[in-house]
């Protein structure tokens, strides 16, 4: 199985800051046929189901604010949240869907400083 | 609008079985597969597998073979997850998610306690 290593595990931020969450896969997620990286990012608030933010590493899901930016390729990926707002405090997970089984990172908890 | 509505929380004893439902609405049920995921309290997500809602073909992740069964009631636009011979480690919230992961059920908490 592809192992997804996420860092940091938690992050304390103040409103208005820019934060970066990293995700590293144990093998490349780049598909040569479509020339895309099969990586997604999710936000999950307590007691809620995960919400898809980013897919194909950098494509924002409809309705997701443009302060959420996905980047990276191959094995190294980043979710950047610019000008963090209170409503962004949540857990964030990366997921690879390049190969079965889909696997997720351990998560990053975004907390208020 | 697309919605996935799961059945309510369950409390079971070890060795018992549980069947969780996931009712879809707002789209043609057979046009998108249904995925199932497990999330233990305070942990990340684990992909359990998926069911092709058109053919009924199932795919299970290695950790979810034997006691886990995905099924369909297509006429009711409903997918099911059944877990037999429940163990303590099955205690978790289970989610259904439409293929593509843009739509999720609200989750069903399964508590296993003697």
Coordinates of N, CA and C in Angstrom, one line a residue, chain A residues 18-94:
Chain A
X18 N -0.8 32.6 7.2 CA -0.8 31.6 6.1 C -0.1 30.4 6.6
X19 N -0.8 29.2 6.4 CA -0.2 28.0 6.9 C 0.0 27.0 5.7
X20 N 1.0 26.1 6.0 CA 1.3 25.1 5.0 C 1.3 23.7 5.6
X21 N 0.6 22.8 5.0 CA 0.6 21.4 5.4 C 1.2 20.6 4.4
X22 N 2.1 19.7 4.8 CA 2.8 18.8 3.8 C 2.3 17.4 3.8
X23 N 2.4 16.8 2.7 CA 2.0 15.4 2.5 C 3.0 14.7 1.6
X24 N 3.6 13.6 2.0 CA 4.6 12.9 1.2 C 4.1 11.5 1.0
X25 N 4.2 11.0 -0.3 CA 3.7 9.7 -0.6 C 4.9 8.8 -0.8
X26 N 4.7 7.5 -0.5 CA 5.9 6.5 -0.6 C 6.2 6.1 -2.0
X27 N 5.3 6.5 -2.9 CA 5.6 6.4 -4.3 C 4.9 7.5 -5.1
X28 N 5.4 7.7 -6.4 CA 4.8 8.7 -7.1 C 3.3 8.6 -7.4
X29 N 2.6 9.7 -7.3 CA 1.2 9.7 -7.6 C 0.9 10.2 -9.0
X30 N 1.9 10.4 -9.8 CA 1.7 11.0 -11.1 C 1.3 9.9 -12.1
X31 N 0.2 10.1 -12.8 CA -0.3 9.2 -13.8 C 0.2 9.7 -15.2
X32 N 0.9 8.9 -15.9 CA 1.5 9.3 -17.2 C 0.4 9.5 -18.3
X33 N -0.7 8.7 -18.1 CA -1.7 8.8 -19.2 C -2.4 10.1 -19.2
X34 N -2.9 10.5 -18.0 CA -3.6 11.8 -17.9 C -2.7 13.0 -17.5
X35 N -1.4 12.6 -17.2 CA -0.5 13.6 -16.8 C -1.0 14.4 -15.5
X36 N -1.6 13.6 -14.6 CA -2.1 14.3 -13.4 C -1.6 13.5 -12.2
X37 N -1.6 14.3 -11.0 CA -1.3 13.7 -9.7 C -2.6 13.3 -9.0
X38 N -2.7 12.1 -8.6 CA -3.9 11.6 -8.0 C -3.9 11.7 -6.5
X39 N -4.0 13.0 -6.0 CA -3.9 13.4 -4.6 C -5.1 14.3 -4.3
X40 N -5.7 14.1 -3.2 CA -6.8 15.0 -2.7 C -6.5 15.5 -1.3
X41 N -7.2 16.6 -1.0 CA -7.1 17.1 0.4 C -8.6 17.3 0.9
X42 N -8.7 17.0 2.2 CA -10.0 17.1 2.8 C -9.9 17.9 4.1
X43 N -11.0 18.6 4.4 CA -11.2 19.2 5.7 C -12.2 18.5 6.5
X44 N -12.0 18.3 7.8 CA -13.0 17.6 8.6 C -13.1 18.3 9.9
X45 N -14.3 18.8 10.2 CA -14.6 19.5 11.5 C -15.2 18.4 12.4
X46 N -15.0 18.7 13.8 CA -15.5 17.7 14.7 C -17.0 17.3 14.5
X47 N -17.3 16.0 14.5 CA -18.7 15.6 14.4 C -19.2 15.7 13.0
X48 N -18.4 16.0 12.0 CA -18.8 16.1 10.6 C -18.1 15.2 9.7
X49 N -18.6 15.0 8.5 CA -18.0 14.1 7.5 C -16.9 15.0 6.8
X50 N -15.9 14.3 6.3 CA -14.9 15.1 5.5 C -15.5 15.8 4.4
X51 N -14.8 16.9 4.1 CA -15.2 17.8 2.9 C -14.1 17.8 1.9
X52 N -14.4 17.5 0.7 CA -13.3 17.5 -0.3 C -13.0 19.0 -0.6
X53 N -11.7 19.3 -0.5 CA -11.2 20.7 -0.8 C -10.6 20.7 -2.2
X54 N -9.6 19.8 -2.4 CA -8.7 19.8 -3.6 C -8.7 18.4 -4.1
X55 N -8.7 18.3 -5.5 CA -8.4 17.0 -6.1 C -7.4 17.2 -7.2
X56 N -6.9 16.1 -7.7 CA -5.8 16.1 -8.7 C -4.7 17.1 -8.3
X57 N -4.5 17.1 -7.0 CA -3.4 17.8 -6.4 C -3.6 19.3 -6.3
X58 N -4.3 19.9 -7.3 CA -4.3 21.4 -7.3 C -5.7 22.0 -7.8
X59 N -6.6 21.1 -8.1 CA -7.9 21.6 -8.6 C -8.9 21.8 -7.4
X60 N -9.3 23.0 -7.2 CA -10.2 23.3 -6.1 C -11.6 22.8 -6.4
X61 N -12.2 22.1 -5.4 CA -13.6 21.6 -5.6 C -14.5 22.9 -5.6
X62 N -15.6 22.7 -6.4 CA -16.6 23.8 -6.5 C -17.0 24.3 -5.1
X63 N -17.0 25.7 -5.0 CA -17.4 26.3 -3.7 C -16.4 26.4 -2.7
X64 N -15.2 25.9 -2.9 CA -14.1 26.0 -1.9 C -13.4 27.4 -2.1
X65 N -13.2 28.1 -1.0 CA -12.6 29.4 -1.2 C -11.2 29.4 -1.8
X66 N -10.9 30.4 -2.5 CA -9.6 30.4 -3.2 C -8.4 30.6 -2.3
X67 N -8.6 30.7 -1.0 CA -7.5 30.8 -0.1 C -6.9 29.4 0.2
X68 N -7.6 28.4 -0.3 CA -7.1 27.0 -0.2 C -6.4 26.7 -1.5
X69 N -5.1 26.4 -1.4 CA -4.3 26.1 -2.6 C -3.5 24.8 -2.5
X70 N -3.7 23.9 -3.5 CA -3.0 22.7 -3.5 C -1.9 22.8 -4.5
X71 N -0.7 22.2 -4.1 CA 0.4 22.2 -5.1 C 1.2 20.9 -4.9
X72 N 2.2 20.7 -5.8 CA 3.1 19.6 -5.7 C 2.9 18.6 -6.8
X73 N 3.8 17.7 -6.9 CA 3.8 16.7 -7.9 C 4.7 15.5 -7.5
X74 N 4.4 14.3 -8.0 CA 5.2 13.2 -7.8 C 4.9 12.6 -6.4
X75 N 5.8 12.9 -5.5 CA 5.7 12.4 -4.1 C 5.5 13.5 -3.0
X76 N 5.6 14.7 -3.4 CA 5.6 15.8 -2.4 C 4.5 16.8 -2.7
X77 N 3.6 17.0 -1.8 CA 2.5 17.8 -2.0 C 2.3 18.8 -0.8
X78 N 1.6 19.9 -1.1 CA 1.4 20.9 0.0 C 0.0 21.5 -0.2
X79 N -0.6 21.7 1.0 CA -1.9 22.5 1.1 C -1.5 23.8 1.8
X80 N -1.8 24.8 1.1 CA -1.6 26.2 1.7 C -2.9 26.8 1.9
X81 N -3.1 27.4 3.1 CA -4.3 28.1 3.5 C -3.8 29.5 3.8
X82 N -4.2 30.4 2.9 CA -3.7 31.8 3.1 C -4.8 32.6 3.9
X83 N -4.3 33.5 4.8 CA -5.2 34.3 5.6 C -6.2 33.4 6.3
X84 N -5.7 32.5 7.2 CA -6.6 31.6 7.9 C -7.7 32.3 8.6
X85 N -8.9 31.7 8.5 CA -10.0 32.3 9.2 C -10.5 31.3 10.3
X86 N -11.2 31.8 11.3 CA -11.7 30.9 12.4 C -12.4 29.7 11.9
X87 N -13.1 29.8 10.8 CA -13.9 28.7 10.3 C -13.0 27.6 9.7
X88 N -11.7 27.9 9.5 CA -10.8 26.9 8.9 C -10.2 26.0 10.0
X89 N -10.5 26.2 11.2 CA -9.9 25.4 12.3 C -10.6 24.0 12.2
X90 N -9.8 23.0 11.9 CA -10.3 21.7 11.6 C -9.1 20.7 11.5
X91 N -9.5 19.5 11.1 CA -8.4 18.5 10.8 C -8.4 18.4 9.2
X92 N -7.2 18.3 8.7 CA -6.9 18.2 7.3 C -6.2 16.9 7.0
X93 N -6.7 16.2 5.9 CA -6.2 14.9 5.5 C -5.8 15.0 4.0
X94 N -4.7 14.4 3.7 CA -4.4 14.1 2.3 C -4.8 12.6 2.0

